[in-house]
Amino acid sequence: MAENIESTKKVKIPRHEMPCQEPEVRARNFEEVALGYTEETAIEEAKRCLQCKKPKCVTGCPVEVLIPEFIKKVAEGDFQEAGNVLKIKNSLPAVCGRVCPQENQCESKCILGIKGESVAIGRLERFAADFGMKTGKSVFEKPALSGKRVAIIGAGPAGLACAGDLAKAGHAVTVLEALHVAGGVLMYGIPQFRLPKEIVQTEIENLKTMGVEILTNQVVGKITSVDELMENGYDAVFIGTGAGLPYFMDIPGENLNGVYSANEFLTRTNLMKGYKFPDYATPVKVGKNVAVLGAGNVAMDSARTALRLGAENVYIIYRRSRDEMPARKEELEHAEEEGIQFRLLTNPVAIEGDERGWVKSLTCLRYELGEPDASGRRAPIAIKGSEFDIPMDTVVVAIGQGPNPLVTTSTPGLELNKRGNIVADPETLMTSKPGVFAGGDIVTGAATVILAMGAGKKAAAGIDQYLKGK
């Protein structure tokens, strides 16, 4: 009875909002938008947790974070221990606290959310992880070494999560990263204002203290291959190369100057520090009017980045309605607050150029929605004769990406599906080649950071069992 009364009280307590920079200020800078909870706010939010005996929130977490346990420590004011509890299951908690779609995962399972608002698990995760970073204390105790060596191809979310768990199991881990800095999409894809790169690199440094070796500028498929790694002393290989090959719309004008894939646009800005020109010699030309084609999180990141680079008008061009937009609700709201303009039920059919070969305008077609298609979303239907032009200087194509074939085409005997993704056992994530495992976007197609990390952890468990001969 007392428990029910307490639960009723907590349901009535509103969820604590995340403080943010004001829209008109943040729209012109690359500083982090969300400012984080204060200690007092974190404690109050943590006290909302019911501490369920059978916590459903954990079942919604791909990396199985000990959610009630870390929140309990936050509620008690033991922030350091809260961070330590997070690290038991999650090698990158400060990253996850910022970019995971908790509203569709752990928070969607929260009992409080049935009659009220769920506990702000993600915000508390960020708070606890950030506190641990500030203190610089590590609780990792190096295990006895197994004598086994594992090579991980790709230092993105899947590869880093896999590396962390394998290091905890006592295996010697070497991560091979094609770019000049580790982090994968965390570094090149997600903007500074959503995920500060200093946070990512601090998390990676923590992995190094666990014994993980990270080698950059290692283009597997060119300087070495999966088979060569296995022949040169590695007992297992994990492929976590993600989905880095951009898709285009195949419409006239996509080869004009001023047309970018979202991958290039964000990489030039984030990884190559294009927003800090002239300090970094990688400027990104945007002009006054920018169109971003697509409506996922990558599209929102691209649009908000264009605004910060100086564009006056930034448009999201999407052929369905707002209800079908796949981006997180939070990202949609932030984009609108900052002045991003949504052109819905609209689809580009051509990009027009000037005499110098630069983008001049975007020709679009109006759409209406029909019955739901195979994806469950209402199918867009073109309205004949509804073409119109929008003056444009830059077009960013953000309609998705697929697997880069560099590793897969240089690995004989590796089974692929019709999309070019690696086929892996759903339980162990071993591929058709014994000792070679794969996970994340290279297997599933483009998905979220946390799902890639979950795959990395699952693969680590499979590799550990394989190395033990089980």
Short mmCIF file of C-alpha atoms in Angstrom, two decimals:
data_model
loop_
_atom_site.label_atom_id
_atom_site.label_comp_id
_atom_site.label_asym_id
_atom_site.label_seq_id
_atom_site.Cartn_x
_atom_site.Cartn_y
_atom_site.Cartn_z
CA MET A 1 0.00 0.00 0.00
CA ALA A 2 2.78 2.40 0.97
CA GLU A 3 4.59 1.61 -2.29
CA ASN A 4 1.49 2.46 -4.33
CA ILE A 5 1.09 5.79 -2.53
CA GLU A 6 4.75 6.60 -3.19
CA SER A 7 4.39 5.65 -6.84
CA THR A 8 1.33 7.88 -7.22
CA LYS A 9 3.27 10.80 -5.74
CA LYS A 10 6.18 10.30 -8.13
CA VAL A 11 3.91 10.10 -11.17
CA LYS A 12 2.67 13.60 -10.36
CA ILE A 13 6.20 15.06 -10.18
CA PRO A 14 6.99 16.60 -13.58
CA ARG A 15 10.11 15.54 -15.44
CA HIS A 16 12.94 18.06 -15.18
CA GLU A 17 13.66 19.84 -18.45
CA MET A 18 17.14 19.99 -19.93
CA PRO A 19 18.49 23.57 -19.89
CA CYS A 20 19.65 24.70 -23.34
CA GLN A 21 21.18 27.68 -25.05
CA GLU A 22 18.56 30.09 -26.37
CA PRO A 23 17.69 29.32 -30.03
CA GLU A 24 18.70 32.72 -31.41
CA VAL A 25 22.11 32.40 -29.71
CA ARG A 26 22.93 28.76 -30.44
CA ALA A 27 21.86 28.98 -34.10
CA ARG A 28 25.06 30.92 -34.80
CA ASN A 29 27.59 29.00 -32.71
CA PHE A 30 28.92 25.44 -32.51
CA GLU A 31 28.85 25.18 -28.71
CA GLU A 32 26.84 22.33 -27.20
CA VAL A 33 23.11 23.11 -27.25
CA ALA A 34 22.14 21.16 -24.13
CA LEU A 35 23.82 22.53 -21.00
CA GLY A 36 23.32 19.55 -18.67
CA TYR A 37 21.68 19.10 -15.29
CA THR A 38 23.00 20.74 -12.14
CA GLU A 39 23.72 18.46 -9.20
CA GLU A 40 20.51 19.57 -7.51
CA THR A 41 18.37 18.92 -10.57
CA ALA A 42 20.00 15.53 -11.17
CA ILE A 43 19.23 14.42 -7.61
CA GLU A 44 15.61 15.56 -7.87
CA GLU A 45 15.12 13.82 -11.21
CA ALA A 46 16.76 10.63 -9.93
CA LYS A 47 14.41 10.58 -6.95
CA ARG A 48 11.51 10.19 -9.38
CA CYS A 49 12.71 6.65 -10.17
CA LEU A 50 10.49 3.97 -8.64
CA GLN A 51 13.42 1.52 -8.28
CA CYS A 52 11.25 -1.26 -9.70
CA LYS A 53 12.00 -4.79 -8.53
CA LYS A 54 11.77 -5.93 -12.17
CA PRO A 55 13.04 -2.91 -14.10
CA LYS A 56 11.66 -2.89 -17.63
CA CYS A 57 13.88 0.04 -18.57
CA VAL A 58 16.92 -2.25 -18.69
CA THR A 59 15.21 -4.48 -21.26
CA GLY A 60 14.95 -1.45 -23.55
CA CYS A 61 18.69 -0.72 -23.43
CA PRO A 62 20.77 -2.37 -26.19
CA VAL A 63 23.87 -2.35 -23.96
CA GLU A 64 21.99 -3.42 -20.80
CA VAL A 65 23.07 -0.53 -18.58
CA LEU A 66 22.29 -1.09 -14.89
CA ILE A 67 19.79 1.74 -14.93
CA PRO A 68 18.10 1.57 -11.49
CA GLU A 69 21.47 1.05 -9.80
CA PHE A 70 23.17 4.10 -11.30
CA ILE A 71 20.09 6.29 -10.80
CA LYS A 72 19.94 5.24 -7.14
CA LYS A 73 23.51 6.45 -6.69
CA VAL A 74 22.64 9.77 -8.33
CA ALA A 75 19.66 10.17 -5.98
CA GLU A 76 22.00 9.55 -3.04
CA GLY A 77 24.44 12.18 -4.31
CA ASP A 78 27.15 9.57 -4.93
CA PHE A 79 27.85 10.77 -8.46
CA GLN A 80 31.24 9.09 -8.79
CA GLU A 81 29.80 5.68 -8.01
CA ALA A 82 26.93 6.36 -10.42
CA GLY A 83 29.50 6.82 -13.17
CA ASN A 84 31.31 3.67 -12.10
CA VAL A 85 28.09 1.66 -12.33
CA LEU A 86 27.49 3.01 -15.85
CA LYS A 87 30.94 1.88 -16.95
CA ILE A 88 30.24 -1.73 -15.97
CA LYS A 89 28.13 -2.20 -19.09
CA ASN A 90 28.77 0.88 -21.21
CA SER A 91 32.19 1.92 -22.51
CA LEU A 92 30.87 5.25 -23.86
CA PRO A 93 28.25 6.56 -21.38
CA ALA A 94 28.91 10.27 -21.98
CA VAL A 95 28.30 9.69 -25.68
CA CYS A 96 25.14 7.65 -25.14
CA GLY A 97 23.73 10.17 -22.70
CA ARG A 98 23.82 12.71 -25.52
CA VAL A 99 22.86 10.92 -28.72
CA CYS A 100 20.86 7.80 -27.84
CA PRO A 101 17.13 7.89 -28.68
CA GLN A 102 16.18 6.98 -25.11
CA GLU A 103 12.57 7.93 -25.78
CA ASN A 104 12.29 4.85 -28.02
CA GLN A 105 14.36 2.56 -25.81
CA CYS A 106 14.87 2.58 -22.04
CA GLU A 107 12.56 5.52 -21.32
CA SER A 108 9.78 3.98 -23.41
CA LYS A 109 9.74 1.05 -20.96
CA CYS A 110 9.70 3.22 -17.80
CA ILE A 111 6.65 2.49 -15.61
CA LEU A 112 6.28 6.18 -14.75
CA GLY A 113 5.70 6.88 -18.43
CA ILE A 114 2.45 4.88 -18.46
CA LYS A 115 0.53 7.50 -16.48
CA GLY A 116 2.96 10.38 -16.53
CA GLU A 117 6.42 11.25 -17.81
CA SER A 118 9.25 8.71 -17.78
CA VAL A 119 12.40 9.28 -15.78
CA ALA A 120 14.97 11.28 -17.82
CA ILE A 121 17.37 8.34 -17.96
CA GLY A 122 19.49 9.75 -20.78
CA ARG A 123 19.97 13.10 -19.09
CA LEU A 124 20.99 11.39 -15.86
CA GLU A 125 23.38 9.14 -17.77
CA ARG A 126 25.04 12.21 -19.30
CA PHE A 127 25.25 13.88 -15.89
CA ALA A 128 26.85 10.90 -14.16
CA ALA A 129 29.26 10.21 -17.02
CA ASP A 130 30.34 13.85 -17.20
CA PHE A 131 30.94 13.92 -13.45
CA GLY A 132 33.21 10.90 -13.76
CA MET A 133 35.14 12.62 -16.55
CA LYS A 134 35.71 15.71 -14.41
CA THR A 135 37.14 13.70 -11.52
CA GLY A 136 39.31 11.60 -13.84
CA LYS A 137 38.98 8.57 -11.56
CA SER A 138 38.94 5.12 -13.12
CA VAL A 139 37.79 1.92 -11.45
CA PHE A 140 38.98 -0.42 -14.19
CA GLU A 141 41.10 -3.28 -12.93
CA LYS A 142 43.05 -5.05 -15.66
CA PRO A 143 42.14 -8.74 -15.80
CA ALA A 144 44.56 -11.61 -16.28
CA LEU A 145 45.66 -11.69 -19.93
CA SER A 146 44.28 -14.53 -22.05
CA GLY A 147 47.15 -14.56 -24.53
CA LYS A 148 44.68 -14.09 -27.40
CA ARG A 149 44.81 -11.23 -29.91
CA VAL A 150 41.83 -9.62 -31.64
CA ALA A 151 41.87 -7.11 -34.51
CA ILE A 152 38.94 -4.71 -34.80
CA ILE A 153 38.39 -2.95 -38.12
CA GLY A 154 36.76 0.42 -37.55
CA ALA A 155 36.93 2.70 -34.50
CA GLY A 156 33.28 3.72 -34.57
CA PRO A 157 30.60 2.88 -31.97
CA ALA A 158 30.49 -0.87 -32.76
CA GLY A 159 34.27 -1.27 -32.81
CA LEU A 160 34.86 0.75 -29.64
CA ALA A 161 32.15 -1.09 -27.70
CA CYS A 162 33.56 -4.43 -28.85
CA ALA A 163 37.08 -3.35 -27.89
CA GLY A 164 36.03 -2.32 -24.40
CA ASP A 165 34.34 -5.61 -23.58
CA LEU A 166 37.17 -7.70 -25.04
CA ALA A 167 39.71 -5.76 -22.99
CA LYS A 168 37.66 -6.45 -19.87
CA ALA A 169 37.82 -10.15 -20.79
CA GLY A 170 41.62 -10.03 -20.86
CA HIS A 171 42.21 -10.19 -24.60
CA ALA A 172 44.80 -8.04 -26.41
CA VAL A 173 42.86 -5.71 -28.71
CA THR A 174 44.11 -3.67 -31.68
CA VAL A 175 41.68 -1.31 -33.41
CA LEU A 176 42.46 -0.34 -37.01
CA GLU A 177 40.90 2.98 -38.09
CA ALA A 178 41.00 4.26 -41.68
CA LEU A 179 40.77 7.95 -40.75
CA HIS A 180 43.41 10.00 -38.95
CA VAL A 181 41.41 10.05 -35.73
CA ALA A 182 39.36 7.39 -33.93
CA GLY A 183 35.63 7.70 -33.27
CA GLY A 184 33.98 6.99 -36.62
CA VAL A 185 30.58 8.66 -37.01
CA LEU A 186 30.94 10.10 -33.51
CA MET A 187 33.73 12.28 -34.87
CA TYR A 188 32.84 12.90 -38.51
CA GLY A 189 29.05 12.65 -38.52
CA ILE A 190 27.48 14.10 -35.38
CA PRO A 191 28.03 17.86 -35.02
CA GLN A 192 29.98 19.50 -32.23
CA PHE A 193 26.85 21.25 -30.94
CA ARG A 194 25.24 17.87 -30.27
CA LEU A 195 28.29 15.80 -29.32
CA PRO A 196 31.48 17.69 -28.39
CA LYS A 197 34.52 15.95 -29.86
CA GLU A 198 36.43 16.43 -26.60
CA ILE A 199 33.89 14.12 -24.96
CA VAL A 200 34.41 11.44 -27.60
CA GLN A 201 38.19 11.58 -27.33
CA THR A 202 38.08 11.39 -23.53
CA GLU A 203 35.99 8.23 -23.78
CA ILE A 204 38.49 6.81 -26.27
CA GLU A 205 41.41 7.67 -23.98
CA ASN A 206 39.65 5.68 -21.24
CA LEU A 207 39.64 2.66 -23.56
CA LYS A 208 43.37 3.09 -24.09
CA THR A 209 43.95 3.00 -20.32
CA MET A 210 42.21 -0.40 -20.42
CA GLY A 211 44.92 -1.63 -22.78
CA VAL A 212 43.16 -1.12 -26.11
CA GLU A 213 45.61 -0.24 -28.90
CA ILE A 214 44.23 2.11 -31.56
CA LEU A 215 46.05 2.57 -34.88
CA THR A 216 44.84 5.31 -37.24
CA ASN A 217 45.37 5.76 -41.00
CA GLN A 218 44.93 2.01 -41.43
CA VAL A 219 42.84 1.43 -44.55
CA VAL A 220 41.99 -2.26 -44.37
CA GLY A 221 41.32 -3.51 -47.87
CA LYS A 222 44.30 -1.54 -49.19
CA ILE A 223 47.29 -1.78 -46.83
CA THR A 224 46.21 -5.10 -45.36
CA SER A 225 43.26 -7.48 -45.45
CA VAL A 226 41.16 -9.59 -43.10
CA ASP A 227 42.94 -12.74 -44.23
CA GLU A 228 46.37 -11.17 -43.67
CA LEU A 229 45.38 -10.15 -40.15
CA MET A 230 44.36 -13.73 -39.37
CA GLU A 231 47.60 -15.02 -40.90
CA ASN A 232 49.74 -12.56 -38.94
CA GLY A 233 48.92 -13.58 -35.40
CA TYR A 234 45.38 -12.41 -34.71
CA ASP A 235 43.07 -15.08 -33.32
CA ALA A 236 39.87 -13.29 -34.35
CA VAL A 237 38.76 -10.23 -36.35
CA PHE A 238 35.74 -8.00 -35.85
CA ILE A 239 34.49 -5.90 -38.77
CA GLY A 240 32.70 -2.74 -37.62
CA THR A 241 33.17 -0.47 -40.61
CA GLY A 242 29.67 1.05 -40.48
CA ALA A 243 27.72 2.54 -43.36
CA GLY A 244 29.84 5.25 -44.89
CA LEU A 245 28.86 5.12 -48.55
CA PRO A 246 26.32 7.91 -49.26
CA TYR A 247 23.23 7.41 -51.36
CA PHE A 248 22.11 9.97 -53.94
CA MET A 249 18.72 10.58 -55.56
CA ASP A 250 19.86 10.02 -59.14
CA ILE A 251 18.26 13.23 -60.39
CA PRO A 252 19.69 15.69 -62.94
CA GLY A 253 22.20 18.17 -61.54
CA GLU A 254 23.65 16.12 -58.67
CA ASN A 255 27.16 16.64 -60.11
CA LEU A 256 26.94 20.43 -59.94
CA ASN A 257 29.25 22.43 -57.68
CA GLY A 258 27.48 23.10 -54.41
CA VAL A 259 25.92 19.64 -54.12
CA TYR A 260 27.19 17.60 -51.17
CA SER A 261 26.41 14.25 -49.67
CA ALA A 262 25.61 14.67 -45.98
CA ASN A 263 28.70 12.53 -45.27
CA GLU A 264 31.02 14.96 -47.02
CA PHE A 265 29.26 18.06 -45.69
CA LEU A 266 29.39 16.91 -42.07
CA THR A 267 32.88 15.41 -42.33
CA ARG A 268 34.33 18.62 -43.73
CA THR A 269 32.64 20.59 -40.96
CA ASN A 270 33.11 18.27 -37.98
CA LEU A 271 36.24 16.22 -38.52
CA MET A 272 38.13 18.70 -40.70
CA LYS A 273 36.94 21.68 -38.62
CA GLY A 274 35.50 23.54 -41.61
CA TYR A 275 33.59 25.83 -39.22
CA LYS A 276 36.90 27.17 -37.90
CA PHE A 277 38.15 28.52 -41.23
CA PRO A 278 40.71 30.11 -41.69
CA ASP A 279 42.35 28.39 -38.69
CA TYR A 280 41.67 25.11 -40.54
CA ALA A 281 42.07 25.11 -44.33
CA THR A 282 38.87 23.19 -45.10
CA PRO A 283 36.17 25.81 -45.74
CA VAL A 284 32.63 24.73 -46.57
CA LYS A 285 30.77 26.96 -49.02
CA VAL A 286 27.06 27.24 -48.24
CA GLY A 287 25.76 30.53 -49.67
CA LYS A 288 22.49 32.14 -48.61
CA ASN A 289 20.03 29.36 -49.45
CA VAL A 290 20.57 25.71 -48.52
CA ALA A 291 18.31 22.71 -49.17
CA VAL A 292 18.73 19.48 -47.22
CA LEU A 293 17.05 16.48 -48.85
CA GLY A 294 15.78 14.02 -46.22
CA ALA A 295 14.24 14.18 -42.75
CA GLY A 296 16.26 11.88 -40.49
CA ASN A 297 18.70 12.82 -37.77
CA VAL A 298 21.50 13.23 -40.33
CA ALA A 299 19.34 15.66 -42.29
CA MET A 300 18.64 17.69 -39.13
CA ASP A 301 22.35 17.72 -38.30
CA SER A 302 23.15 18.94 -41.81
CA ALA A 303 20.48 21.65 -41.77
CA ARG A 304 21.47 22.98 -38.35
CA THR A 305 25.13 22.92 -39.37
CA ALA A 306 24.38 24.94 -42.54
CA LEU A 307 22.64 27.56 -40.44
CA ARG A 308 25.68 27.87 -38.17
CA LEU A 309 27.95 28.18 -41.20
CA GLY A 310 26.11 31.37 -42.17
CA ALA A 311 23.20 30.36 -44.41
CA GLU A 312 20.20 32.71 -44.25
CA ASN A 313 17.55 30.21 -45.34
CA VAL A 314 17.82 26.49 -44.70
CA TYR A 315 15.10 24.14 -45.96
CA ILE A 316 14.32 20.54 -45.12
CA ILE A 317 12.80 19.04 -48.28
CA TYR A 318 10.73 15.94 -47.51
CA ARG A 319 8.12 14.14 -49.57
CA ARG A 320 5.99 12.98 -46.63
CA SER A 321 4.35 14.87 -43.74
CA ARG A 322 5.75 15.75 -40.33
CA ASP A 323 4.21 12.64 -38.78
CA GLU A 324 6.38 10.43 -41.01
CA MET A 325 9.66 12.27 -40.37
CA PRO A 326 12.13 9.72 -38.93
CA ALA A 327 14.27 12.21 -36.95
CA ARG A 328 14.04 12.31 -33.16
CA LYS A 329 11.34 14.61 -31.83
CA GLU A 330 13.97 16.56 -29.88
CA GLU A 331 16.01 17.18 -33.03
CA LEU A 332 12.94 18.32 -34.97
CA GLU A 333 11.99 20.73 -32.22
CA HIS A 334 15.51 22.13 -31.93
CA ALA A 335 15.70 22.60 -35.70
CA GLU A 336 12.39 24.47 -35.81
CA GLU A 337 13.33 26.65 -32.84
CA GLU A 338 16.52 27.65 -34.64
CA GLY A 339 14.67 28.69 -37.79
CA ILE A 340 15.01 25.68 -40.10
CA GLN A 341 12.16 25.77 -42.63
CA PHE A 342 10.28 22.54 -43.39
CA ARG A 343 9.04 22.10 -46.97
CA LEU A 344 6.89 19.00 -46.51
CA LEU A 345 5.04 16.93 -49.13
CA THR A 346 7.72 18.18 -51.51
CA ASN A 347 10.27 16.20 -53.51
CA PRO A 348 13.14 17.43 -55.71
CA VAL A 349 13.18 16.29 -59.31
CA ALA A 350 16.16 18.29 -60.63
CA ILE A 351 18.95 20.62 -59.54
CA GLU A 352 19.52 23.52 -61.93
CA GLY A 353 22.92 25.13 -62.43
CA ASP A 354 24.28 28.42 -63.74
CA GLU A 355 26.77 28.96 -66.58
CA ARG A 356 29.69 28.37 -64.19
CA GLY A 357 28.42 24.97 -63.07
CA TRP A 358 27.19 26.04 -59.63
CA VAL A 359 23.78 25.30 -58.11
CA LYS A 360 21.22 27.96 -59.01
CA SER A 361 17.85 26.46 -58.06
CA LEU A 362 15.99 23.32 -57.04
CA THR A 363 13.02 22.07 -59.06
CA CYS A 364 10.47 20.32 -56.86
CA LEU A 365 7.18 18.49 -57.18
CA ARG A 366 4.32 18.66 -54.68
CA TYR A 367 3.03 15.43 -53.13
CA GLU A 368 0.03 14.09 -51.24
CA LEU A 369 -0.20 11.04 -49.00
CA GLY A 370 -1.96 7.83 -49.97
CA GLU A 371 -2.34 4.54 -48.11
CA PRO A 372 0.44 3.14 -45.86
CA ASP A 373 3.23 1.30 -47.70
CA ALA A 374 5.40 -1.64 -46.56
CA SER A 375 7.17 0.57 -44.00
CA GLY A 376 3.87 1.41 -42.32
CA ARG A 377 4.09 5.04 -43.39
CA ARG A 378 1.57 6.60 -45.79
CA ALA A 379 2.94 6.43 -49.32
CA PRO A 380 3.71 9.75 -51.02
CA ILE A 381 1.95 10.32 -54.36
CA ALA A 382 3.15 12.96 -56.81
CA ILE A 383 0.68 15.66 -57.90
CA LYS A 384 0.94 16.05 -61.68
CA GLY A 385 1.77 19.51 -62.98
CA SER A 386 2.77 20.85 -59.56
CA GLU A 387 6.44 21.60 -60.35
CA PHE A 388 7.98 24.75 -58.89
CA ASP A 389 11.50 26.18 -58.40
CA ILE A 390 13.26 27.38 -55.24
CA PRO A 391 16.37 29.60 -55.58
CA MET A 392 19.26 27.65 -54.06
CA ASP A 393 23.02 27.91 -53.55
CA THR A 394 23.74 24.59 -51.86
CA VAL A 395 22.07 21.18 -51.78
CA VAL A 396 22.90 18.51 -49.18
CA VAL A 397 21.66 14.99 -49.92
CA ALA A 398 20.82 13.20 -46.66
CA ILE A 399 18.70 10.24 -47.74
CA GLY A 400 20.82 7.51 -46.18
CA GLN A 401 24.00 5.57 -46.69
CA GLY A 402 25.14 2.01 -47.27
CA PRO A 403 28.18 -0.20 -46.69
CA ASN A 404 31.56 0.83 -48.06
CA PRO A 405 32.70 -2.19 -50.12
CA LEU A 406 36.43 -1.77 -49.45
CA VAL A 407 36.70 -4.48 -46.77
CA THR A 408 34.01 -6.79 -48.07
CA THR A 409 35.34 -6.94 -51.65
CA SER A 410 38.86 -7.71 -50.41
CA THR A 411 37.70 -10.62 -48.22
CA PRO A 412 37.06 -13.82 -50.22
CA GLY A 413 34.48 -16.16 -48.72
CA LEU A 414 32.64 -13.44 -46.82
CA GLU A 415 28.91 -13.85 -47.38
CA LEU A 416 26.97 -10.68 -48.19
CA ASN A 417 23.28 -9.96 -48.68
CA LYS A 418 21.84 -8.28 -51.78
CA ARG A 419 22.49 -4.80 -50.30
CA GLY A 420 26.16 -5.54 -49.76
CA ASN A 421 25.86 -5.93 -45.98
CA ILE A 422 27.74 -8.73 -44.23
CA VAL A 423 25.68 -11.75 -43.21
CA ALA A 424 26.39 -12.69 -39.58
CA ASP A 425 24.95 -15.21 -37.14
CA PRO A 426 22.27 -13.35 -35.12
CA GLU A 427 23.45 -14.80 -31.81
CA THR A 428 27.26 -14.79 -32.07
CA LEU A 429 27.73 -12.35 -35.00
CA MET A 430 30.27 -14.70 -36.58
CA THR A 431 30.36 -14.41 -40.36
CA SER A 432 30.74 -17.15 -42.96
CA LYS A 433 34.50 -17.05 -42.26
CA PRO A 434 35.52 -18.82 -39.03
CA GLY A 435 37.01 -16.39 -36.52
CA VAL A 436 35.71 -13.35 -38.40
CA PHE A 437 32.83 -11.47 -36.77
CA ALA A 438 30.86 -8.39 -37.84
CA GLY A 439 28.29 -6.05 -36.33
CA GLY A 440 26.69 -2.64 -36.47
CA ASP A 441 25.69 -0.81 -39.64
CA ILE A 442 27.89 -3.03 -41.85
CA VAL A 443 25.47 -5.86 -40.96
CA THR A 444 22.13 -4.13 -40.33
CA GLY A 445 22.38 -1.10 -42.59
CA ALA A 446 22.40 2.44 -41.21
CA ALA A 447 20.95 2.55 -37.69
CA THR A 448 21.68 4.30 -34.38
CA VAL A 449 24.85 4.65 -32.33
CA ILE A 450 23.46 2.63 -29.45
CA LEU A 451 22.32 -0.25 -31.68
CA ALA A 452 25.82 -0.39 -33.16
CA MET A 453 27.27 -0.46 -29.65
CA GLY A 454 24.88 -3.23 -28.68
CA ALA A 455 26.10 -5.23 -31.68
CA GLY A 456 29.71 -4.57 -30.68
CA LYS A 457 29.04 -5.95 -27.20
CA LYS A 458 27.24 -8.99 -28.59
CA ALA A 459 30.15 -9.67 -30.95
CA ALA A 460 32.62 -9.32 -28.06
CA ALA A 461 30.72 -12.03 -26.18
CA GLY A 462 30.74 -14.24 -29.28
CA ILE A 463 34.45 -13.66 -29.82
CA ASP A 464 35.22 -14.42 -26.18
CA GLN A 465 33.39 -17.73 -26.40
CA TYR A 466 35.10 -18.53 -29.71
CA LEU A 467 38.55 -17.85 -28.24
CA LYS A 468 37.74 -20.11 -25.32
CA GLY A 469 36.83 -22.88 -27.73
CA LYS A 470 33.15 -22.91 -26.81
#
